[in-house]
């Protein structure tokens, strides 16, 4: 095949988790790069701990807690909390880009 998307997520321990979320949102669920960058993110914090950004459906929070996860909702100060993404997706003969609102473009 040919390359379809170039992207990265800064953020130390959030990096690999952020990469997974961006790839799934764009390539699997068809979100455009900006929508994927804007969407709330989650971060596994260790053990059963999961940190969520505000904006998740309360039913998701309840379902995670029902499965034994220790859920916290965090504002996410800085890119190390939930990462900072930049994405460029090939769309035929053009490109669609997204820049994370959590950091300076």
PDB file of C-alpha atoms in Angstrom:
ATOM      1  CA  UNK A   1       0.000   0.000   0.000  1.00  0.00           C
ATOM      2  CA  UNK A   2       0.866   3.652   0.125  1.00  0.00           C
ATOM      3  CA  UNK A   3       1.243   5.852   3.185  1.00  0.00           C
ATOM      4  CA  UNK A   4      -2.127   7.176   4.319  1.00  0.00           C
ATOM      5  CA  UNK A   5      -1.344   9.334   7.346  1.00  0.00           C
ATOM      6  CA  UNK A   6       1.557  10.980   9.148  1.00  0.00           C
ATOM      7  CA  UNK A   7       0.999  11.894  12.776  1.00  0.00           C
ATOM      8  CA  UNK A   8       2.590  12.192  16.166  1.00  0.00           C
ATOM      9  CA  UNK A   9       1.573  12.721  19.758  1.00  0.00           C
ATOM     10  CA  UNK A  10       3.987  14.417  22.133  1.00  0.00           C
ATOM     11  CA  UNK A  11       3.669  13.705  25.807  1.00  0.00           C
ATOM     12  CA  UNK A  12       6.163  11.315  27.389  1.00  0.00           C
ATOM     13  CA  UNK A  13       4.251   8.418  28.980  1.00  0.00           C
ATOM     14  CA  UNK A  14       1.104   9.430  27.062  1.00  0.00           C
ATOM     15  CA  UNK A  15       2.786   9.098  23.666  1.00  0.00           C
ATOM     16  CA  UNK A  16       2.057   5.483  22.797  1.00  0.00           C
ATOM     17  CA  UNK A  17      -1.443   5.677  24.278  1.00  0.00           C
ATOM     18  CA  UNK A  18      -2.130   8.852  22.304  1.00  0.00           C
ATOM     19  CA  UNK A  19      -0.821   7.288  19.084  1.00  0.00           C
ATOM     20  CA  UNK A  20      -3.216   4.383  19.524  1.00  0.00           C
ATOM     21  CA  UNK A  21      -6.160   6.722  20.094  1.00  0.00           C
ATOM     22  CA  UNK A  22      -5.379   8.925  17.069  1.00  0.00           C
ATOM     23  CA  UNK A  23      -4.865   5.968  14.723  1.00  0.00           C
ATOM     24  CA  UNK A  24      -8.099   4.293  15.834  1.00  0.00           C
ATOM     25  CA  UNK A  25     -10.177   7.470  15.622  1.00  0.00           C
ATOM     26  CA  UNK A  26      -9.003   8.341  12.094  1.00  0.00           C
ATOM     27  CA  UNK A  27      -8.266   5.011  10.410  1.00  0.00           C
ATOM     28  CA  UNK A  28     -10.838   2.761  12.097  1.00  0.00           C
ATOM     29  CA  UNK A  29     -13.702   5.112  12.968  1.00  0.00           C
ATOM     30  CA  UNK A  30     -13.324   7.616  10.116  1.00  0.00           C
ATOM     31  CA  UNK A  31     -12.959  10.817  12.118  1.00  0.00           C
ATOM     32  CA  UNK A  32     -11.185  13.670  10.383  1.00  0.00           C
ATOM     33  CA  UNK A  33      -7.811  14.609  11.898  1.00  0.00           C
ATOM     34  CA  UNK A  34      -9.107  17.728  13.654  1.00  0.00           C
ATOM     35  CA  UNK A  35     -12.030  15.885  15.248  1.00  0.00           C
ATOM     36  CA  UNK A  36      -9.635  13.173  16.445  1.00  0.00           C
ATOM     37  CA  UNK A  37      -7.278  15.773  17.949  1.00  0.00           C
ATOM     38  CA  UNK A  38     -10.163  17.621  19.643  1.00  0.00           C
ATOM     39  CA  UNK A  39     -11.793  14.536  21.190  1.00  0.00           C
ATOM     40  CA  UNK A  40     -11.331  13.714  24.886  1.00  0.00           C
ATOM     41  CA  UNK A  41      -8.578  11.203  25.669  1.00  0.00           C
ATOM     42  CA  UNK A  42      -7.866   8.589  28.282  1.00  0.00           C
ATOM     43  CA  UNK A  43      -4.616   7.474  29.900  1.00  0.00           C
ATOM     44  CA  UNK A  44      -3.800   4.266  31.766  1.00  0.00           C
ATOM     45  CA  UNK A  45      -2.032   5.364  34.943  1.00  0.00           C
ATOM     46  CA  UNK A  46      -0.963   1.979  36.281  1.00  0.00           C
ATOM     47  CA  UNK A  47      -2.674  -0.993  37.841  1.00  0.00           C
ATOM     48  CA  UNK A  48      -6.402  -0.460  37.404  1.00  0.00           C
ATOM     49  CA  UNK A  49      -6.042   3.313  37.173  1.00  0.00           C
ATOM     50  CA  UNK A  50      -7.488   5.211  34.220  1.00  0.00           C
ATOM     51  CA  UNK A  51      -7.463   9.004  33.863  1.00  0.00           C
ATOM     52  CA  UNK A  52     -10.076  10.579  31.592  1.00  0.00           C
ATOM     53  CA  UNK A  53     -10.367  14.077  30.237  1.00  0.00           C
ATOM     54  CA  UNK A  54     -13.667  15.865  30.844  1.00  0.00           C
ATOM     55  CA  UNK A  55     -16.164  15.202  28.083  1.00  0.00           C
ATOM     56  CA  UNK A  56     -16.584  11.443  28.326  1.00  0.00           C
ATOM     57  CA  UNK A  57     -20.144  10.198  28.614  1.00  0.00           C
ATOM     58  CA  UNK A  58     -20.939   9.544  32.302  1.00  0.00           C
ATOM     59  CA  UNK A  59     -22.100   6.054  31.269  1.00  0.00           C
ATOM     60  CA  UNK A  60     -18.540   5.294  30.104  1.00  0.00           C
ATOM     61  CA  UNK A  61     -17.146   6.391  33.470  1.00  0.00           C
ATOM     62  CA  UNK A  62     -19.725   4.245  35.294  1.00  0.00           C
ATOM     63  CA  UNK A  63     -18.999   1.212  33.089  1.00  0.00           C
ATOM     64  CA  UNK A  64     -15.249   1.484  33.697  1.00  0.00           C
ATOM     65  CA  UNK A  65     -15.800   1.738  37.461  1.00  0.00           C
ATOM     66  CA  UNK A  66     -18.182  -1.240  37.354  1.00  0.00           C
ATOM     67  CA  UNK A  67     -15.370  -3.267  35.784  1.00  0.00           C
ATOM     68  CA  UNK A  68     -13.037  -2.412  38.646  1.00  0.00           C
ATOM     69  CA  UNK A  69     -11.114   0.516  37.168  1.00  0.00           C
ATOM     70  CA  UNK A  70     -10.055   3.375  39.410  1.00  0.00           C
ATOM     71  CA  UNK A  71     -11.250   6.286  37.275  1.00  0.00           C
ATOM     72  CA  UNK A  72     -10.192   9.896  37.735  1.00  0.00           C
ATOM     73  CA  UNK A  73     -11.308  12.824  35.608  1.00  0.00           C
ATOM     74  CA  UNK A  74      -8.479  15.311  35.054  1.00  0.00           C
ATOM     75  CA  UNK A  75      -8.320  18.696  33.386  1.00  0.00           C
ATOM     76  CA  UNK A  76      -4.966  17.743  31.879  1.00  0.00           C
ATOM     77  CA  UNK A  77      -2.541  20.592  32.374  1.00  0.00           C
ATOM     78  CA  UNK A  78       0.153  20.498  29.703  1.00  0.00           C
ATOM     79  CA  UNK A  79       0.931  18.006  26.952  1.00  0.00           C
ATOM     80  CA  UNK A  80       2.247  15.371  29.358  1.00  0.00           C
ATOM     81  CA  UNK A  81      -1.235  14.795  30.763  1.00  0.00           C
ATOM     82  CA  UNK A  82      -3.040  13.754  27.574  1.00  0.00           C
ATOM     83  CA  UNK A  83      -0.542  14.525  24.825  1.00  0.00           C
ATOM     84  CA  UNK A  84      -0.447  16.984  21.986  1.00  0.00           C
ATOM     85  CA  UNK A  85      -1.240  15.633  18.507  1.00  0.00           C
ATOM     86  CA  UNK A  86      -0.464  16.764  14.974  1.00  0.00           C
ATOM     87  CA  UNK A  87      -1.980  14.774  12.090  1.00  0.00           C
ATOM     88  CA  UNK A  88      -1.972  14.901   8.283  1.00  0.00           C
ATOM     89  CA  UNK A  89      -4.216  12.516   6.323  1.00  0.00           C
ATOM     90  CA  UNK A  90      -3.983  11.937   2.561  1.00  0.00           C
ATOM     91  CA  UNK A  91      -7.383  12.373   0.919  1.00  0.00           C
ATOM     92  CA  UNK A  92      -7.118  11.605  -2.796  1.00  0.00           C
ATOM     93  CA  UNK A  93      -4.999  14.390  -4.275  1.00  0.00           C
ATOM     94  CA  UNK A  94      -5.244  16.612  -1.203  1.00  0.00           C
ATOM     95  CA  UNK A  95      -4.493  16.507   2.510  1.00  0.00           C
ATOM     96  CA  UNK A  96      -6.526  17.051   5.682  1.00  0.00           C
ATOM     97  CA  UNK A  97      -4.659  18.183   8.804  1.00  0.00           C
ATOM     98  CA  UNK A  98      -5.414  18.524  12.489  1.00  0.00           C
ATOM     99  CA  UNK A  99      -3.611  20.441  15.223  1.00  0.00           C
ATOM    100  CA  UNK A 100      -4.199  19.754  18.902  1.00  0.00           C
ATOM    101  CA  UNK A 101      -5.924  22.545  20.856  1.00  0.00           C
ATOM    102  CA  UNK A 102      -4.113  21.362  24.022  1.00  0.00           C
ATOM    103  CA  UNK A 103      -0.879  23.025  22.897  1.00  0.00           C
ATOM    104  CA  UNK A 104       0.455  25.746  20.646  1.00  0.00           C
ATOM    105  CA  UNK A 105      -0.027  24.656  16.996  1.00  0.00           C
TER     106      UNK A 105
END
